[in-house]
Coordinates of C-alpha atoms in Angstrom, one line a residue:
M1 CA 96.3 93.5 133.5
S2 CA 93.1 95.2 134.7
G3 CA 91.0 93.5 137.3
G4 CA 92.2 91.9 140.5
A5 CA 91.5 89.7 143.5
A6 CA 88.4 91.6 144.5
E7 CA 86.5 91.4 141.3
G8 CA 88.4 88.7 139.4
W9 CA 89.3 88.5 135.8
T10 CA 87.5 87.7 132.5
L11 CA 88.7 85.0 130.2
K12 CA 89.7 87.6 127.7
Q13 CA 91.9 89.3 130.2
I14 CA 93.6 86.0 131.1
A15 CA 94.1 85.0 127.5
H16 CA 95.9 88.3 126.8
D17 CA 98.8 87.0 129.0
I18 CA 98.4 83.3 128.9
P19 CA 97.9 81.6 125.4
L20 CA 95.2 78.9 125.7
T21 CA 94.4 76.2 123.2
G22 CA 90.7 75.8 122.2
S23 CA 90.4 72.8 124.6
A24 CA 91.8 74.7 127.5
R25 CA 89.4 77.6 126.8
E26 CA 86.6 75.1 126.8
V27 CA 87.5 73.9 130.3
V28 CA 87.8 77.5 131.6
E29 CA 84.6 78.6 130.0
L30 CA 82.6 75.7 131.4
G31 CA 84.3 76.1 134.8
Q32 CA 83.0 79.7 134.8
R33 CA 79.5 78.6 134.1
L34 CA 79.6 75.9 136.7
A35 CA 80.7 78.4 139.3
T36 CA 77.7 80.6 138.5
M37 CA 75.4 77.5 138.6
R38 CA 76.7 76.6 142.0
G39 CA 76.3 80.1 143.3
A40 CA 80.0 80.8 143.7
P41 CA 81.1 84.4 143.4
R42 CA 84.3 83.5 141.5
T43 CA 85.7 80.6 139.4
D44 CA 88.0 78.4 141.6
P45 CA 90.2 75.5 140.6
E46 CA 87.6 73.0 141.8
H47 CA 85.3 74.3 139.0
L48 CA 87.9 73.7 136.4
L49 CA 88.4 70.1 137.6
E50 CA 84.6 69.6 137.5
A51 CA 84.5 71.0 134.0
M52 CA 87.3 68.6 132.9
V53 CA 85.3 65.7 134.3
L54 CA 82.1 66.8 132.5
L55 CA 83.8 67.0 129.1
P56 CA 84.5 63.5 127.8
K57 CA 85.9 64.6 124.5
N58 CA 88.3 67.1 126.1
A59 CA 92.0 66.4 126.2
G60 CA 92.0 66.7 130.0
H61 CA 89.3 64.1 130.3
R62 CA 91.2 61.8 127.9
A63 CA 94.3 62.2 130.0
L64 CA 92.4 61.2 133.2
T65 CA 91.1 58.1 131.4
A66 CA 94.5 57.2 129.9
L67 CA 96.1 57.5 133.4
N68 CA 93.3 55.2 134.9
A69 CA 92.1 57.9 137.3
N70 CA 88.9 57.1 139.2
I71 CA 86.7 59.6 137.3
D72 CA 83.6 58.7 139.3
A73 CA 85.4 59.7 142.5
L74 CA 86.0 63.1 140.9
R75 CA 82.4 63.8 140.1
Q76 CA 80.7 66.5 142.1
S77 CA 77.3 66.1 143.7
P78 CA 74.8 67.0 142.5
E79 CA 76.2 66.7 139.0
L80 CA 75.4 69.6 136.7
D81 CA 74.5 69.6 133.0
A82 CA 77.4 70.9 131.0
T83 CA 75.1 72.1 128.2
V84 CA 73.1 74.5 130.4
R85 CA 73.9 78.1 129.5
A86 CA 74.9 80.4 132.4
A87 CA 76.7 83.7 132.8
P88 CA 80.4 83.2 133.4
A89 CA 81.7 83.9 136.9
P90 CA 84.9 86.0 137.1
I91 CA 88.1 84.0 137.4
G92 CA 89.3 84.1 141.0
T93 CA 92.9 84.6 142.3
A94 CA 93.5 80.9 143.0
T95 CA 92.5 80.0 139.4
R96 CA 94.7 82.8 138.1
Y97 CA 97.7 81.3 140.0
L98 CA 96.8 77.9 138.7
L99 CA 96.7 79.2 135.1
N100 CA 100.1 80.8 135.7
N101 CA 101.5 77.5 136.9
A102 CA 100.0 75.7 133.9
H103 CA 101.7 78.2 131.6
R104 CA 105.0 77.7 133.3
E105 CA 104.7 74.0 132.9
A106 CA 104.0 74.4 129.2
E107 CA 107.0 76.7 128.7
Q108 CA 109.3 74.3 130.5
I109 CA 108.3 71.5 128.1
G110 CA 108.6 73.8 125.1
H111 CA 104.9 74.2 124.4
Y112 CA 103.6 77.5 123.2
Q113 CA 100.0 77.2 124.5
V114 CA 98.4 75.9 127.6
D115 CA 96.5 72.7 127.0
P116 CA 94.0 71.0 129.5
V117 CA 96.8 68.5 130.4
H118 CA 98.9 71.4 131.6
L119 CA 95.9 72.5 133.6
L120 CA 95.6 69.0 135.0
L121 CA 99.2 69.2 136.1
A122 CA 98.7 72.5 137.8
L123 CA 95.6 71.1 139.6
L124 CA 98.0 68.7 141.3
Y125 CA 100.1 71.5 142.8
K126 CA 100.1 71.7 146.6
D127 CA 99.0 75.4 146.4
S128 CA 95.8 74.1 145.0
A129 CA 95.3 71.7 147.9
G130 CA 91.6 70.9 147.3
T131 CA 92.0 69.7 143.8
A132 CA 95.4 68.1 144.5
E133 CA 94.0 65.9 147.3
R134 CA 91.0 64.8 145.2
L135 CA 93.2 63.9 142.2
E136 CA 95.6 62.0 144.4
A137 CA 92.8 60.1 146.0
A138 CA 91.6 59.3 142.5
G139 CA 94.9 57.6 141.8
L140 CA 96.8 60.5 140.0
S141 CA 100.2 61.9 140.6
I142 CA 102.3 64.8 139.2
Y143 CA 104.9 62.3 138.1
A144 CA 102.3 60.3 136.1
V145 CA 100.9 63.4 134.4
R146 CA 104.4 64.6 133.5
Q147 CA 105.2 61.3 132.0
Y148 CA 102.0 61.5 130.0
L149 CA 102.9 65.0 128.8
T150 CA 106.1 63.8 127.3
A151 CA 104.7 60.6 125.7
P152 CA 104.5 60.7 121.9
G153 CA 101.1 61.6 120.6
S154 CA 99.7 62.6 124.0
M155 CA 99.5 66.3 123.3
S156 CA 97.6 68.2 120.6
K157 CA 99.4 70.0 117.9
D158 CA 97.8 73.3 119.1
A159 CA 100.0 73.2 122.3
R160 CA 103.1 73.1 120.2
R161 CA 101.9 75.7 117.7
R162 CA 103.1 79.3 118.5
P163 CA 99.9 81.4 118.7
L164 CA 99.5 84.4 116.4
P165 CA 100.2 87.6 118.3
S166 CA 97.4 90.0 119.2
L167 CA 97.3 93.2 117.1
A168 CA 95.7 95.1 119.9
G169 CA 97.7 98.3 120.4
A170 CA 100.3 97.3 117.8
V171 CA 98.7 98.8 114.7
R172 CA 98.2 102.6 115.1
V173 CA 97.7 104.8 112.1
S174 CA 99.9 107.9 112.4
P175 CA 98.4 111.3 111.6
V176 CA 101.4 111.9 109.4
F177 CA 99.9 109.3 107.0
A178 CA 97.1 111.8 106.3
I179 CA 99.6 114.1 104.6
P180 CA 100.3 112.0 101.5
V181 CA 96.7 110.7 101.5
G182 CA 95.4 114.3 101.7
A183 CA 97.7 115.4 98.9
A184 CA 96.4 112.6 96.7
V185 CA 92.8 113.4 97.5
V186 CA 93.2 117.2 96.8
G187 CA 94.9 116.4 93.5
G188 CA 92.3 113.9 92.6
V189 CA 89.4 116.2 93.4
G190 CA 90.9 119.0 91.5
L191 CA 91.4 116.9 88.4
W192 CA 88.0 115.2 88.7
T193 CA 86.1 118.4 88.7
G194 CA 88.2 120.0 86.0
I195 CA 87.6 123.4 87.5
A196 CA 91.2 124.6 87.0
P197 CA 92.5 123.4 83.6
G198 CA 95.6 125.6 84.1
L199 CA 96.6 123.6 87.2
T200 CA 96.6 120.2 85.6
L201 CA 100.3 119.7 86.1
P202 CA 100.5 120.5 89.9
L203 CA 97.2 118.6 90.6
S204 CA 98.6 115.6 88.7
V205 CA 101.8 115.8 90.8
L206 CA 99.8 116.0 94.0
L207 CA 97.7 112.9 93.0
V208 CA 100.6 110.8 91.7
V209 CA 103.3 111.7 94.2
G210 CA 100.8 111.7 97.1
G211 CA 99.4 108.4 95.9
W212 CA 102.9 107.0 95.4
I213 CA 104.0 107.9 99.0
T214 CA 100.8 106.4 100.2
S215 CA 101.6 103.1 98.4
L216 CA 105.1 103.2 99.8
C217 CA 103.7 103.3 103.3
I218 CA 101.4 100.4 102.5
H219 CA 104.3 98.5 100.9
E220 CA 106.5 98.8 104.0
F221 CA 103.5 98.2 106.3
G222 CA 103.0 94.9 104.5
H223 CA 106.5 93.8 105.3
A224 CA 106.1 94.8 108.9
F225 CA 102.6 93.4 109.4
I226 CA 103.5 89.9 108.2
A227 CA 106.8 90.0 110.1
Y228 CA 104.9 90.9 113.3
I229 CA 102.5 88.0 112.8
G230 CA 105.5 85.8 112.1
G231 CA 107.1 86.6 115.4
D232 CA 109.1 89.8 115.0
R233 CA 107.6 92.1 117.7
S234 CA 110.3 94.8 117.2
V235 CA 108.5 96.2 114.1
A236 CA 105.7 97.6 116.4
A237 CA 108.2 99.4 118.7
A238 CA 110.0 100.8 115.6
G239 CA 106.7 102.4 114.4
Y240 CA 106.6 100.3 111.2
L241 CA 102.9 99.4 111.9
S242 CA 101.9 103.1 112.0
L243 CA 101.9 103.8 108.3
N244 CA 104.0 106.9 109.1
P245 CA 106.2 107.6 106.1
L246 CA 108.8 109.2 108.3
K247 CA 109.4 105.7 109.9
Y248 CA 110.2 104.2 106.5
T249 CA 112.6 106.8 105.3
H250 CA 116.1 106.1 103.9
P251 CA 117.8 109.4 103.0
V252 CA 118.3 108.5 99.4
L253 CA 116.3 105.4 98.5
S254 CA 113.0 106.5 100.2
I255 CA 112.5 110.0 99.0
A256 CA 115.0 111.5 96.6
L257 CA 115.5 108.6 94.1
P258 CA 111.9 107.5 93.9
I259 CA 110.6 111.0 93.1
V260 CA 113.5 111.7 90.7
F261 CA 112.7 108.5 88.8
L262 CA 109.0 109.3 88.8
L263 CA 109.7 112.7 87.3
I264 CA 112.1 111.7 84.6
G265 CA 111.4 108.0 83.9
G266 CA 108.0 106.9 85.0
I267 CA 109.4 104.1 87.1
G268 CA 108.0 103.2 90.5
L269 CA 111.3 102.8 92.3
P270 CA 110.8 100.7 95.4
G271 CA 112.0 102.8 98.3
G272 CA 111.6 102.7 102.0
A273 CA 113.5 100.9 104.7
V274 CA 112.0 98.4 107.1
Y275 CA 114.6 96.6 109.2
L276 CA 113.3 93.2 110.3
N277 CA 114.7 90.9 113.0
E278 CA 114.7 87.8 110.9
R279 CA 115.9 85.6 113.8
A280 CA 112.7 86.4 115.6
I281 CA 110.5 85.3 112.7
R282 CA 109.4 81.8 113.3
T283 CA 110.2 79.9 110.1
D284 CA 111.8 80.3 106.7
R285 CA 108.3 80.3 105.1
W286 CA 107.3 83.3 107.3
R287 CA 110.6 85.1 106.4
S288 CA 109.7 84.6 102.7
F289 CA 106.2 85.7 103.3
A290 CA 107.4 88.9 105.1
S291 CA 109.5 89.8 102.1
A292 CA 106.5 89.2 99.8
G293 CA 104.3 91.4 102.0
G294 CA 105.5 94.6 100.3
P295 CA 104.6 93.7 96.7
L296 CA 101.3 92.3 98.0
G297 CA 100.7 95.7 99.5
N298 CA 101.3 97.3 96.1
L299 CA 98.9 94.9 94.5
L300 CA 96.2 95.6 97.0
F301 CA 96.6 99.3 96.5
A302 CA 96.5 99.0 92.7
I303 CA 93.2 97.1 93.0
L304 CA 91.9 99.6 95.5
I305 CA 92.4 102.6 93.2
G306 CA 92.1 100.8 89.9
W307 CA 88.8 98.9 90.2
P308 CA 86.9 101.4 88.0
F309 CA 89.1 100.5 85.1
L310 CA 88.3 96.8 85.6
I311 CA 84.6 97.4 85.8
F312 CA 84.4 99.6 82.7
Q313 CA 87.3 98.0 80.9
G314 CA 88.8 101.3 80.1
S315 CA 88.2 105.0 81.0
P316 CA 84.9 105.3 83.0
P317 CA 82.3 107.5 81.3
F318 CA 82.3 110.1 84.1
G319 CA 84.8 112.5 85.6
D320 CA 87.5 114.4 83.8
I321 CA 89.9 112.5 81.5
H322 CA 92.9 114.1 83.2
F323 CA 91.8 112.5 86.5
W324 CA 91.6 109.0 84.9
A325 CA 94.9 109.5 83.1
A326 CA 96.7 110.4 86.4
L327 CA 95.0 107.5 88.2
A328 CA 96.0 105.1 85.4
F329 CA 99.6 106.3 85.6
L330 CA 99.5 105.7 89.4
V331 CA 98.2 102.2 88.9
F332 CA 100.9 101.6 86.3
L333 CA 103.5 102.7 88.8
Q334 CA 102.2 100.1 91.2
F335 CA 102.9 97.3 88.7
T336 CA 106.3 98.6 87.9
A337 CA 107.1 98.5 91.6
I338 CA 105.7 94.9 91.9
V339 CA 107.7 93.6 88.9
L340 CA 110.9 95.3 90.1
N341 CA 110.5 94.1 93.6
L342 CA 110.0 90.5 92.6
I343 CA 113.2 90.4 90.6
P344 CA 115.3 87.9 92.7
I345 CA 118.5 90.0 93.1
P346 CA 119.5 92.2 96.1
P347 CA 118.2 94.6 97.3
F348 CA 114.8 93.7 95.9
D349 CA 112.1 91.8 97.8
G350 CA 112.4 89.0 95.3
F351 CA 115.8 88.1 96.7
G352 CA 114.4 88.3 100.2
I353 CA 111.7 85.8 99.2
I354 CA 114.3 83.2 98.1
A355 CA 117.1 84.1 100.5
P356 CA 115.9 81.9 103.4
W357 CA 116.2 78.9 101.1
L358 CA 119.7 79.7 99.8
S359 CA 123.0 78.6 101.4
I360 CA 124.8 81.1 103.7
E361 CA 127.6 81.3 101.2
L362 CA 125.3 82.5 98.4
R363 CA 123.6 85.0 100.6
V364 CA 126.9 86.5 101.8
L365 CA 128.1 86.7 98.2
A366 CA 124.9 88.4 97.1
N367 CA 125.0 90.9 99.9
R368 CA 128.5 91.8 99.1
L369 CA 127.3 93.1 95.7
G370 CA 125.5 95.8 97.5
M371 CA 123.7 98.2 95.2
L372 CA 125.5 97.1 92.1
P373 CA 122.7 94.8 90.7
L374 CA 120.2 97.6 91.2
L375 CA 122.4 100.1 89.3
L376 CA 123.0 97.6 86.5
L377 CA 119.4 96.8 86.2
F378 CA 118.4 100.5 85.9
Y379 CA 121.1 101.0 83.3
L380 CA 119.7 98.2 81.2
L381 CA 116.2 99.5 81.5
W382 CA 117.3 103.0 80.7
Q383 CA 119.3 102.0 77.6
G384 CA 116.6 100.1 75.9
G385 CA 117.0 96.7 74.2
P386 CA 115.4 93.3 74.8
I387 CA 115.6 93.4 78.6
S388 CA 114.0 96.8 78.7
A389 CA 111.3 95.8 76.2
T390 CA 110.5 92.6 78.0
F391 CA 110.2 94.5 81.3
W392 CA 107.9 97.3 80.0
N393 CA 105.7 94.9 77.9
F394 CA 105.2 92.7 81.0
V395 CA 104.2 95.8 83.1
Y396 CA 101.8 96.9 80.5
S397 CA 100.3 93.5 80.3
L398 CA 99.7 93.4 84.0
S399 CA 98.1 96.8 83.9
S400 CA 95.8 95.6 81.1
L401 CA 94.6 92.8 83.3
L402 CA 93.1 95.5 85.6
G403 CA 91.5 97.1 82.5
V404 CA 93.9 100.1 82.5
P405 CA 94.2 101.4 78.9
D406 CA 97.8 102.0 77.6
Y407 CA 96.8 105.4 76.1
L408 CA 95.6 106.6 79.5
V409 CA 98.9 105.6 81.1
F410 CA 100.8 107.5 78.4
L411 CA 98.5 110.6 78.8
G412 CA 99.0 110.4 82.6
Q413 CA 102.8 110.3 82.2
Q414 CA 102.7 113.2 79.8
Q415 CA 100.6 115.5 82.1
F416 CA 102.7 114.5 85.0

């Protein structure tokens, strides 16, 4: 952490290391203002105690009242107005230690965030002699506060709620991501202008393949992003939050098979490989949400590139038809990926969504099947019949909801 004993710390710097509830922030912020109003160079523990006394609706003040502390004896003279605005004084070393102690108390009880009652407990520590003596003189003891902490209903739900992690420094867009994006842009510009009719095929390949790899990165980023928010910090270290396609590669599934299926079948095969630490994700709901993050990424990408079709309900009246055809095909591929991924069989995301709610026996049995369900599904789609017809009709119906005409999808597939 930047800052130090000489200049103190800001609340933002403190909160980076110590998770504070809104009520605890309120106490610290008022304490900083009170320090300034009293001409103190830094915020000391005495200022936090004074702030707690001046905030009757705060959890710390309620604890003082519930424990029959002599609040009048804790008031400072002259008493300041808590509503007066003042610049916050930096947080001093003594207060930094006090906040560390409060955090340690919270962790020992199993609380994820520091609440004003944890601050009150730390104010009774002997290394904060000034506040400890005043609180003890007012009739308070560490034992009484600890008893209060463990009493049912005494603590806010915020203290028990694990805070969402900061994304600062976790999300870093890799320059490698510019390669597929750049390829798609080059192909798109070439098709849009129509200046090289003889290059329609390579330009279409650039747009569609570049766009597909871009969507693959967004798909895998969606998994990793939600997993990170849900508690799995390993995805940041693995580079999954960088949008770098090289971080998501599986030798066969990520590159070879998706491109082959694009070239011969027009199917957006879900590729990529993001390995999540499911034990680190806080709940089954978050595990399901992390599995759904990939298809949600495809949906957002489809809307991002397909909004002109929705506005004009068909091919927009500008640009070259070959551009709109290739773009329509790329949108269509997003919906094939979404539908495929939501099928609840391994290794698709649909199975990952329901897996946390299944018995261990069912999950083990499903995982033993390996790639067999995937191969069987593609065989059925390839051979035609009712399953294939139902799948493609559903994908076309989803594309039509975004205003993508079927004939443009067909034209885009042909020129690709």
